[in-house]
PDB file of C-alpha atoms in Angstrom:
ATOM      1  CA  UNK A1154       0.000   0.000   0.000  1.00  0.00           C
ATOM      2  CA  UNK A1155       1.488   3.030  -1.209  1.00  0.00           C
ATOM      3  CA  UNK A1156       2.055   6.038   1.481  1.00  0.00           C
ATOM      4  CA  UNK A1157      -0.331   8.573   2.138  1.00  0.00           C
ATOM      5  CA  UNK A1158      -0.175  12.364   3.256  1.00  0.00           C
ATOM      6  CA  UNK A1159      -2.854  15.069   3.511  1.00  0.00           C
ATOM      7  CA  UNK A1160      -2.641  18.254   0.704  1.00  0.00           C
ATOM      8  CA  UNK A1161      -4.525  21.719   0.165  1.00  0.00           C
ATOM      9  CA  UNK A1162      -2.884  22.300  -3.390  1.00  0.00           C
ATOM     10  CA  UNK A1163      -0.684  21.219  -6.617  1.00  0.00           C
ATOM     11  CA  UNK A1164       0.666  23.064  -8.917  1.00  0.00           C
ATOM     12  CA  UNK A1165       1.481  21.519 -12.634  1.00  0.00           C
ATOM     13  CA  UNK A1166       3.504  24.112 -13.702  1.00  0.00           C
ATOM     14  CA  UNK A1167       5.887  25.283 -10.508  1.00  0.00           C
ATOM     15  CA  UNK A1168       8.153  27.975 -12.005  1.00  0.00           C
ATOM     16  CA  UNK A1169       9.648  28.845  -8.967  1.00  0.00           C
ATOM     17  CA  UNK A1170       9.620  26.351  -6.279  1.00  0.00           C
ATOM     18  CA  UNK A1171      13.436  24.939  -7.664  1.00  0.00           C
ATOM     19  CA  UNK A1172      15.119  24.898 -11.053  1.00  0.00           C
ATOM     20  CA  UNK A1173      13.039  24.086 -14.035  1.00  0.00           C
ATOM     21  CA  UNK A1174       9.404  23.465 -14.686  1.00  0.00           C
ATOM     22  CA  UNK A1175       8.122  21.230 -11.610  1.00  0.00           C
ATOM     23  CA  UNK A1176       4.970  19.448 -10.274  1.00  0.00           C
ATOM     24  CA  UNK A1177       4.500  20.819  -6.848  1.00  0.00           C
ATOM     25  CA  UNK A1178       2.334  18.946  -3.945  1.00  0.00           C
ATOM     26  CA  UNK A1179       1.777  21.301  -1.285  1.00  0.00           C
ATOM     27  CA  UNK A1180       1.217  19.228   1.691  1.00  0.00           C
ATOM     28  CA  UNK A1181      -0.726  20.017   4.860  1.00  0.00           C
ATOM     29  CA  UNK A1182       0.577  20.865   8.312  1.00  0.00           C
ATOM     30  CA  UNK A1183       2.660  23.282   9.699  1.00  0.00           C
ATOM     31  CA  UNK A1184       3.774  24.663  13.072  1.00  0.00           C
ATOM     32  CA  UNK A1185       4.790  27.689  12.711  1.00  0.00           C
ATOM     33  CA  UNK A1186       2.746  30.745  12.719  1.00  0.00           C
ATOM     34  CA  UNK A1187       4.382  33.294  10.455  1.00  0.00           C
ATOM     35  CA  UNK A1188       2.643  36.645  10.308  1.00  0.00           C
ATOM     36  CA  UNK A1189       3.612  37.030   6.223  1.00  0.00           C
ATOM     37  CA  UNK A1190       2.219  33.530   6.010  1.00  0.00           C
ATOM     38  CA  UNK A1191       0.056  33.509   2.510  1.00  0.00           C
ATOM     39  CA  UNK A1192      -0.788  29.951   2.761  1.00  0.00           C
ATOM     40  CA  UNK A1193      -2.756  29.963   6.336  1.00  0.00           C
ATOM     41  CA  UNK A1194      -4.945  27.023   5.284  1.00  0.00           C
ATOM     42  CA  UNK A1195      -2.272  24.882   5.774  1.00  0.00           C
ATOM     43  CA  UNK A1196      -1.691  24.996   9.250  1.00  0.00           C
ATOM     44  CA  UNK A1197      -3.975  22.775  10.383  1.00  0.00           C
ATOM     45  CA  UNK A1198      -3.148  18.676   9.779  1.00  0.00           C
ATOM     46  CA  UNK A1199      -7.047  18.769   8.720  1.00  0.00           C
ATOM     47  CA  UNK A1200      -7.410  18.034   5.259  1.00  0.00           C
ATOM     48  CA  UNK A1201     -10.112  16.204   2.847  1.00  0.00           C
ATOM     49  CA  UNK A1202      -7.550  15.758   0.610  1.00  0.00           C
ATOM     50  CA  UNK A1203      -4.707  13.196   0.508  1.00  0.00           C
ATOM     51  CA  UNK A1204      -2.386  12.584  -2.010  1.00  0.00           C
ATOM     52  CA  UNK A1205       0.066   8.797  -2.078  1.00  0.00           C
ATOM     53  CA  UNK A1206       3.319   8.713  -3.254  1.00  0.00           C
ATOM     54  CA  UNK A1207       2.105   6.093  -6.371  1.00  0.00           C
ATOM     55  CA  UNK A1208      -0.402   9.221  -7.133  1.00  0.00           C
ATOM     56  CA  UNK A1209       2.457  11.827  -7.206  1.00  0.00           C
ATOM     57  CA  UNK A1210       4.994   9.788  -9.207  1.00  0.00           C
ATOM     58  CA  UNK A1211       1.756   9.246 -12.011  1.00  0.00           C
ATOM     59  CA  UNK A1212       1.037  12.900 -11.996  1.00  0.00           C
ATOM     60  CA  UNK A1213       4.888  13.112 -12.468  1.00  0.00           C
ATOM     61  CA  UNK A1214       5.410  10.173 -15.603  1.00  0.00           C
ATOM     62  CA  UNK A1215       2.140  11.572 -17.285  1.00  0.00           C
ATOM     63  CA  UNK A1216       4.162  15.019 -18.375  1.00  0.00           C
ATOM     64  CA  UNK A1217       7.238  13.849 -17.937  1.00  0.00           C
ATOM     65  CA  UNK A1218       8.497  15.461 -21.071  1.00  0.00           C
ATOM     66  CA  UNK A1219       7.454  18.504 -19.818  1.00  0.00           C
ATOM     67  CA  UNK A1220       9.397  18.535 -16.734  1.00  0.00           C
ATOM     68  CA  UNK A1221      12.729  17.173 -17.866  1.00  0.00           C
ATOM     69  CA  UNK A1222      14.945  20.005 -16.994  1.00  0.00           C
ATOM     70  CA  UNK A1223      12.714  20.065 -13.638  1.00  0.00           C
ATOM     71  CA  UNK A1224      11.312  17.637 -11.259  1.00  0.00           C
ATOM     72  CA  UNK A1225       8.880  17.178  -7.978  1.00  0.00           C
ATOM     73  CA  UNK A1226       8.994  19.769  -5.000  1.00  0.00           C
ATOM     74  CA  UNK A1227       7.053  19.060  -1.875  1.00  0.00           C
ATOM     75  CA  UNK A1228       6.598  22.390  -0.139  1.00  0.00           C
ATOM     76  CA  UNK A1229       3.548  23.980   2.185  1.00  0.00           C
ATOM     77  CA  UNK A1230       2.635  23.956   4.771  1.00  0.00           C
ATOM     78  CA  UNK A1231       5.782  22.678   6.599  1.00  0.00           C
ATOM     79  CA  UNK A1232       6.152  19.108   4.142  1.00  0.00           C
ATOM     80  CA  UNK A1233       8.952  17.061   6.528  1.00  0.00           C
ATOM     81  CA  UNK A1234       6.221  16.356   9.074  1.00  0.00           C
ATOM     82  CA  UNK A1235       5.027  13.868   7.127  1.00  0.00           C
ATOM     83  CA  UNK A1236       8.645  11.518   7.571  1.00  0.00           C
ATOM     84  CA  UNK A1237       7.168   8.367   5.780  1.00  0.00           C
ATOM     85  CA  UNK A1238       6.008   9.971   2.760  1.00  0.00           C
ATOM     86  CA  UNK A1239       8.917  11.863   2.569  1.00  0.00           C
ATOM     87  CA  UNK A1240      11.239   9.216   2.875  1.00  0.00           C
ATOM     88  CA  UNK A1241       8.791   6.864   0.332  1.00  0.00           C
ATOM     89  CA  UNK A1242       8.861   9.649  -2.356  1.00  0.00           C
ATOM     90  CA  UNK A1243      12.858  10.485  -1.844  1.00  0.00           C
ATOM     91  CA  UNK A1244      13.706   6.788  -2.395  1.00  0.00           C
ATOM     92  CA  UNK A1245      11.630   6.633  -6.025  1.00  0.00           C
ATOM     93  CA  UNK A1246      12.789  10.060  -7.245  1.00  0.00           C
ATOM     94  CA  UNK A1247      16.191   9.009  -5.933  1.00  0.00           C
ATOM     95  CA  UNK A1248      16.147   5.516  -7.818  1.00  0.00           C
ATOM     96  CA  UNK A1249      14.251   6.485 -10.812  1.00  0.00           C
ATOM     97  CA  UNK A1250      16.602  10.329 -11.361  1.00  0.00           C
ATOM     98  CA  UNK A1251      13.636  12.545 -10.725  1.00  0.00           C
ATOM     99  CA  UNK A1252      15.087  15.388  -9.419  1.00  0.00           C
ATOM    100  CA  UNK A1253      12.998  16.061  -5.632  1.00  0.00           C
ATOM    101  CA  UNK A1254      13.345  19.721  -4.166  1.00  0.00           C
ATOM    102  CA  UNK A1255      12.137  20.228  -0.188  1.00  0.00           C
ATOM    103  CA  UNK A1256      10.898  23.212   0.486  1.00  0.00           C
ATOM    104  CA  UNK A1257      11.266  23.846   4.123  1.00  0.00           C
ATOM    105  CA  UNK A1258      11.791  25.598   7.224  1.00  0.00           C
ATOM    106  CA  UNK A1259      13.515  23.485   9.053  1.00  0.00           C
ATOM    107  CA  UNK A1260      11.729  23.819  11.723  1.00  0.00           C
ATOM    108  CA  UNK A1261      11.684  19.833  12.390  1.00  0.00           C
ATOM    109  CA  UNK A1262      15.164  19.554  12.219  1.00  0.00           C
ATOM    110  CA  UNK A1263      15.467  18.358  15.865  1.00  0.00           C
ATOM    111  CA  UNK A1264      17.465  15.409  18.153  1.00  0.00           C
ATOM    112  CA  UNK A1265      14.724  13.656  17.811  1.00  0.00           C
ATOM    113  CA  UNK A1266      14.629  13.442  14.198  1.00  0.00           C
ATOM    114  CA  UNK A1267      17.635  13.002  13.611  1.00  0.00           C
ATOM    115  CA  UNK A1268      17.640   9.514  12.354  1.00  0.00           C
ATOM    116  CA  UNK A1269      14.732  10.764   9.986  1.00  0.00           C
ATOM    117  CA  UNK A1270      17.231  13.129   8.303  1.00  0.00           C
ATOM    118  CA  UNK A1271      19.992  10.924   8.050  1.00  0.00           C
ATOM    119  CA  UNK A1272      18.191   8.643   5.958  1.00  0.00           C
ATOM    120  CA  UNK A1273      16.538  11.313   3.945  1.00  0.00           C
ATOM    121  CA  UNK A1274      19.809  12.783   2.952  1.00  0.00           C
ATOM    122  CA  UNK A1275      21.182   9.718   1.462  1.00  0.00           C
ATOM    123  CA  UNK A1276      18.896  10.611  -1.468  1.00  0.00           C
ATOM    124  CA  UNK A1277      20.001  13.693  -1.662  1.00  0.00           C
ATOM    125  CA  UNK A1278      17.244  16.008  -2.689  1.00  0.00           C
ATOM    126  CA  UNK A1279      17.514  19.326  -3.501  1.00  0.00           C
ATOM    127  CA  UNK A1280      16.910  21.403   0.096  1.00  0.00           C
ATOM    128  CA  UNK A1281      15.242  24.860  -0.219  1.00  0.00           C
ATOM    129  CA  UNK A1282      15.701  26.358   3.383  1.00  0.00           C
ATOM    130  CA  UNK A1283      13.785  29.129   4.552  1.00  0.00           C
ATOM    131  CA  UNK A1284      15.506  31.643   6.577  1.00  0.00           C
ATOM    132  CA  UNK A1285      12.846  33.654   8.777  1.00  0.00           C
ATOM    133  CA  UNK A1286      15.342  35.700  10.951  1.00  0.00           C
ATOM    134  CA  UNK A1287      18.369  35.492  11.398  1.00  0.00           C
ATOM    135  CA  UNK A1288      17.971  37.667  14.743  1.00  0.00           C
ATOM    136  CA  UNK A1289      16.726  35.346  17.329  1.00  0.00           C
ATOM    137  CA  UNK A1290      14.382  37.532  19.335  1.00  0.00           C
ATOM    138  CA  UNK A1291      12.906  38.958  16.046  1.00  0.00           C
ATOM    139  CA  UNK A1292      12.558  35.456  14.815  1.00  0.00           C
ATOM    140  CA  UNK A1293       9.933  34.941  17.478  1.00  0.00           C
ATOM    141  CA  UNK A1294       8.034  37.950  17.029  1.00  0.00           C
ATOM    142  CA  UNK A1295       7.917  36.567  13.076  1.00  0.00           C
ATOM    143  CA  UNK A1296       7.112  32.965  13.739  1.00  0.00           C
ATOM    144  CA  UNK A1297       6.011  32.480  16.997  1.00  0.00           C
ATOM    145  CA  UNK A1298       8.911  30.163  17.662  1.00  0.00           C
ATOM    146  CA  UNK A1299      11.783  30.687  19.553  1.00  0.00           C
ATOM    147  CA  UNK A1300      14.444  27.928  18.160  1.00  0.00           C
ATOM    148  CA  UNK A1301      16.186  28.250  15.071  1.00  0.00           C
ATOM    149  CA  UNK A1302      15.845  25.115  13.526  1.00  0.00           C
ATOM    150  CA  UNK A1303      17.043  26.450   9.895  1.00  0.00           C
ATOM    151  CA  UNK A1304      19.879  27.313  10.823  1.00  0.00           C
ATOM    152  CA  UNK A1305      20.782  23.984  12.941  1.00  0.00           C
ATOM    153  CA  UNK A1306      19.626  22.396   9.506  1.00  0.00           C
ATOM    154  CA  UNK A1307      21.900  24.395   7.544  1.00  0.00           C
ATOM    155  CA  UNK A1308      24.827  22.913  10.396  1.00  0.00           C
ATOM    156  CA  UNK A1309      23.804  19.802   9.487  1.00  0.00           C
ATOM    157  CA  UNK A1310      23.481  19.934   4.842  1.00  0.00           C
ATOM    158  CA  UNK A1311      26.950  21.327   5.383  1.00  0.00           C
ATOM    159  CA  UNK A1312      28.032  18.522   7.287  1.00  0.00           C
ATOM    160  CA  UNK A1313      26.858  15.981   4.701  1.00  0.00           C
ATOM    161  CA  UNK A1314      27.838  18.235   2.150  1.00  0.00           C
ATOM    162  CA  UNK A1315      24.746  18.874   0.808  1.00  0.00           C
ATOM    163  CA  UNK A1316      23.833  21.427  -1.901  1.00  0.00           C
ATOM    164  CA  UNK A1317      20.903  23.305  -1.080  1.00  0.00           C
ATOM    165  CA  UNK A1318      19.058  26.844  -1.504  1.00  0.00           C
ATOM    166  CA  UNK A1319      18.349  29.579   1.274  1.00  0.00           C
ATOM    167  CA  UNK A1320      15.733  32.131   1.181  1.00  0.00           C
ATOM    168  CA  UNK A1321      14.240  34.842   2.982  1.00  0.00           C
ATOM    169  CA  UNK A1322      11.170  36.883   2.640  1.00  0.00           C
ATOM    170  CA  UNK A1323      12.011  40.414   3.369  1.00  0.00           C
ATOM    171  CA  UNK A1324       9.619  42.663   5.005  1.00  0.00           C
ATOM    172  CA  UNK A1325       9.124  45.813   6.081  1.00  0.00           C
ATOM    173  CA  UNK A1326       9.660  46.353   9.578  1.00  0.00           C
ATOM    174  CA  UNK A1327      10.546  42.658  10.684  1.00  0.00           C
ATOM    175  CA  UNK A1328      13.709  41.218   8.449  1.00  0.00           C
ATOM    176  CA  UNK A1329      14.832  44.853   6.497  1.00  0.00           C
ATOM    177  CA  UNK A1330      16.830  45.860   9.774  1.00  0.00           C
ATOM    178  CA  UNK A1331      20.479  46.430   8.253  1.00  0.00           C
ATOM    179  CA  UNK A1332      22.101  45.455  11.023  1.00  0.00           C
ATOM    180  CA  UNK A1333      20.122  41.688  10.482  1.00  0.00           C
ATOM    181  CA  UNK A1334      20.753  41.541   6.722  1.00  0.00           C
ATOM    182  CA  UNK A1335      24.218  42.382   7.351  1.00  0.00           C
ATOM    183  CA  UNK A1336      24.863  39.649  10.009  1.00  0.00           C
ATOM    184  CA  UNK A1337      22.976  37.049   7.347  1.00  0.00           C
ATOM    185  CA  UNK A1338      25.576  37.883   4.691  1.00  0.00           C
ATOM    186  CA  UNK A1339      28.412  37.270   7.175  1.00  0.00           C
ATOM    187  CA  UNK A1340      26.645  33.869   8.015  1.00  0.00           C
ATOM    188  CA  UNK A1341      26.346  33.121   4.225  1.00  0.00           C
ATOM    189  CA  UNK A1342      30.197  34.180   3.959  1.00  0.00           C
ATOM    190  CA  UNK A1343      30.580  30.956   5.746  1.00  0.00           C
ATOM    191  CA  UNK A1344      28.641  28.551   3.636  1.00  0.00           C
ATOM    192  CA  UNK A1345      30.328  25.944   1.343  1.00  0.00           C
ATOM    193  CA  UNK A1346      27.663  24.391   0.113  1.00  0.00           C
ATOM    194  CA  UNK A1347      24.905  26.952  -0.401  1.00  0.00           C
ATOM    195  CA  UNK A1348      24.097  26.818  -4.481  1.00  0.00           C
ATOM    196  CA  UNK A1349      21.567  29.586  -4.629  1.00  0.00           C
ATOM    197  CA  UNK A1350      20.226  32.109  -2.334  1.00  0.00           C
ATOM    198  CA  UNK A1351      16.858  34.093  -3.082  1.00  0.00           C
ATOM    199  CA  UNK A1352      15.445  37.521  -1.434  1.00  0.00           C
ATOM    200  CA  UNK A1353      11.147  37.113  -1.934  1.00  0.00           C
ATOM    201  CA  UNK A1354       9.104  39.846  -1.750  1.00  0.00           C
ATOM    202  CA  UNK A1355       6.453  40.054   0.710  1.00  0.00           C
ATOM    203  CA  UNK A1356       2.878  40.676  -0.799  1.00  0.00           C
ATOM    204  CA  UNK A1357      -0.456  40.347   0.275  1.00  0.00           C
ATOM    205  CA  UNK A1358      -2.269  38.188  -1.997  1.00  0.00           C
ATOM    206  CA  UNK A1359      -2.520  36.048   0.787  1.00  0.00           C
ATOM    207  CA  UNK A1360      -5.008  38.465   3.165  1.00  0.00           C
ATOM    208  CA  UNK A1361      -8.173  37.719   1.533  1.00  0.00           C
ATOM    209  CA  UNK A1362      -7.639  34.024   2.664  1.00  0.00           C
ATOM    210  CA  UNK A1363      -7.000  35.395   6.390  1.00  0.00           C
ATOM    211  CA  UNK A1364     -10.635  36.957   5.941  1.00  0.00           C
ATOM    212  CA  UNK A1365     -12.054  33.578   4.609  1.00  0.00           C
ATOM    213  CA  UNK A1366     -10.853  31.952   7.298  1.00  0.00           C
ATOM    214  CA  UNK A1367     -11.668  34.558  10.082  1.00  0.00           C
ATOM    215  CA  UNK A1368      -8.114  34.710  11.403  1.00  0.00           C
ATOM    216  CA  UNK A1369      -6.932  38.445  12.598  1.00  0.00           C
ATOM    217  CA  UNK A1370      -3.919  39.382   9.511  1.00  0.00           C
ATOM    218  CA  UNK A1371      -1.661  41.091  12.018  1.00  0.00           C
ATOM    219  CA  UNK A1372       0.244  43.278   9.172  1.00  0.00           C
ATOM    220  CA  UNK A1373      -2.217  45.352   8.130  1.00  0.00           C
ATOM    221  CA  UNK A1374      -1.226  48.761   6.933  1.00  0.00           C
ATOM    222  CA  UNK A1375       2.461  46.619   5.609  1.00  0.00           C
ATOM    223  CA  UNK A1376       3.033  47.678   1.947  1.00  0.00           C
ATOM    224  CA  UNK A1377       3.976  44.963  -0.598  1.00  0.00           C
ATOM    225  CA  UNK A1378       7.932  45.039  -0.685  1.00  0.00           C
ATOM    226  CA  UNK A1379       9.223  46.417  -3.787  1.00  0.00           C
ATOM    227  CA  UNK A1380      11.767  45.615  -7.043  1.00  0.00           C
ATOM    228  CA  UNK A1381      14.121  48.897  -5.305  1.00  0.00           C
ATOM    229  CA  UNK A1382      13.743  47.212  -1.721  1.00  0.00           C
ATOM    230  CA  UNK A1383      14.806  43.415  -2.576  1.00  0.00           C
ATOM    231  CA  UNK A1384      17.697  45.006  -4.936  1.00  0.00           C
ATOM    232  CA  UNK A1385      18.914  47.086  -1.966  1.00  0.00           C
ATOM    233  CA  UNK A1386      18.639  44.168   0.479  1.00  0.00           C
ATOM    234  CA  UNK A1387      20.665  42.143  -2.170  1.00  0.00           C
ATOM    235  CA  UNK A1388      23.349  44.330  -2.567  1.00  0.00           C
ATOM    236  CA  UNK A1389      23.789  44.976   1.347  1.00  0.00           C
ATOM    237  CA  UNK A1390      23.877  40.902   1.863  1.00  0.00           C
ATOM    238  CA  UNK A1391      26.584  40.642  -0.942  1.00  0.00           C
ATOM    239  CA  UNK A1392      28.323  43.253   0.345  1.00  0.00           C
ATOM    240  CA  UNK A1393      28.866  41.699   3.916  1.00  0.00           C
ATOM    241  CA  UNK A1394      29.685  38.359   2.275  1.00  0.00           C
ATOM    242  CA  UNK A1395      32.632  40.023   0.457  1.00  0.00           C
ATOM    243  CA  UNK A1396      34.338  41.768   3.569  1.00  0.00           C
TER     244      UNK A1396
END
């Protein structure tokens, strides 16, 4: 019996959830609480909607043409809850060369998982790590958890030399501080293994699903972040890296 996990959405034609065109299962579940969260209907594990790992690799092999300079990405939500469909679907893509990208936060990156993560590195997927704040006290305020997980995770890709991606959703008031995108650069600096890192916008397509919903948006009044402020942030987090 092939393994299950819950879902709120796919995507056919994922531009820019990793390199190349890719088939994207967003899965359900997630414990963090990020105010620039657009996806808040996957926080819950409720779902009436699963997906198995049979079902993915057949949505996969039907266009498989059209994503050969692409792959799968499970993203979310917060996808590693879900170990044993994680593991199922990173030992076919592994087997059969479909290139898998993991979109997470890291925020299950734990002792207690560590075994999980083991394993699920020998298949080596593509990791795309989101970094929420690199300040630890603002991280809080922004997620509504304390421990940096990403970061530990990040420890632990370079360890296992790992390739992987980084990115960070900048916005205003909560990760623009200069001091803070400075002090990521000089992390970066560090990084032998990072193959791509991305600064996203914040926008607020995402509200009207807050209203839907009937959950408070807590960054009302917030602006979308523009072209001029992700450049800027860009060229202050290079900068640092180079010193």
């Amino acid at each position: 019996m092939s393994i299950v996990a819950p879902y709120f959405k796919i995507e056919t034609f994922g531009a820019v959830d990793g390199p190349g065109v890719r088939l994207v299962i967003f899965l359900q579940g997630c414990p963090m609480r990020c105010l620039y969260c657009h996806n808040p209907e996957s926080w819950t594990m409720n779902s009436n909607k699963s997906i198995s790992v049979d079902e993915v690799i057949a949505i996969y092999s039907k266009n498989k043409t059209f994503y050969r300079n692409g792959g799968i990405t499970l993203s979310g939500g917060e996808p590693l809850i879900h170990q044993a469909f994680c593991l199922g679907l990173a030992e076919i893509c592994y087997k059969n060369k479909i290139s898998l990208a993991l979109d997470t936060s890291g925020v299950t990156f734990t002792k207690q998982n560590l075994s999980f993560f083991n394993k699920l590195s020998t298949f080596h997927p593509l990791w795309i790590v989101d970094i929420k704040q690199i300040n630890p006290a603002k991280h809080l305020i922004l997620t509504g958890i304390k421990a940096q997980n990403e970061l530990k995770l990040i420890k632990f890709l370079e360890e296992k030399h790992e390739q992987y991606w980084m990115r960070q959703v900048l916005l205003r008031g909560y990760t623009d501080d200069k001091k803070d995108l400075t002090k990521l650069g000089l992390f970066i600096r560090k990084l032998k293994y990072l193959s791509n890192f991305e600064i996203l916008p914040y926008h607020t397509l995402g509200v009207k699903k807050y209203q839907t919903l009937k959950i408070p948006y807590k960054l009302k009044g917030i602006n979308d972040t523009t072209k001029i402020d992700v450049h800027n942030a860009k060229l202050l987090i290079t900068t640092s890296r180079k010193k």
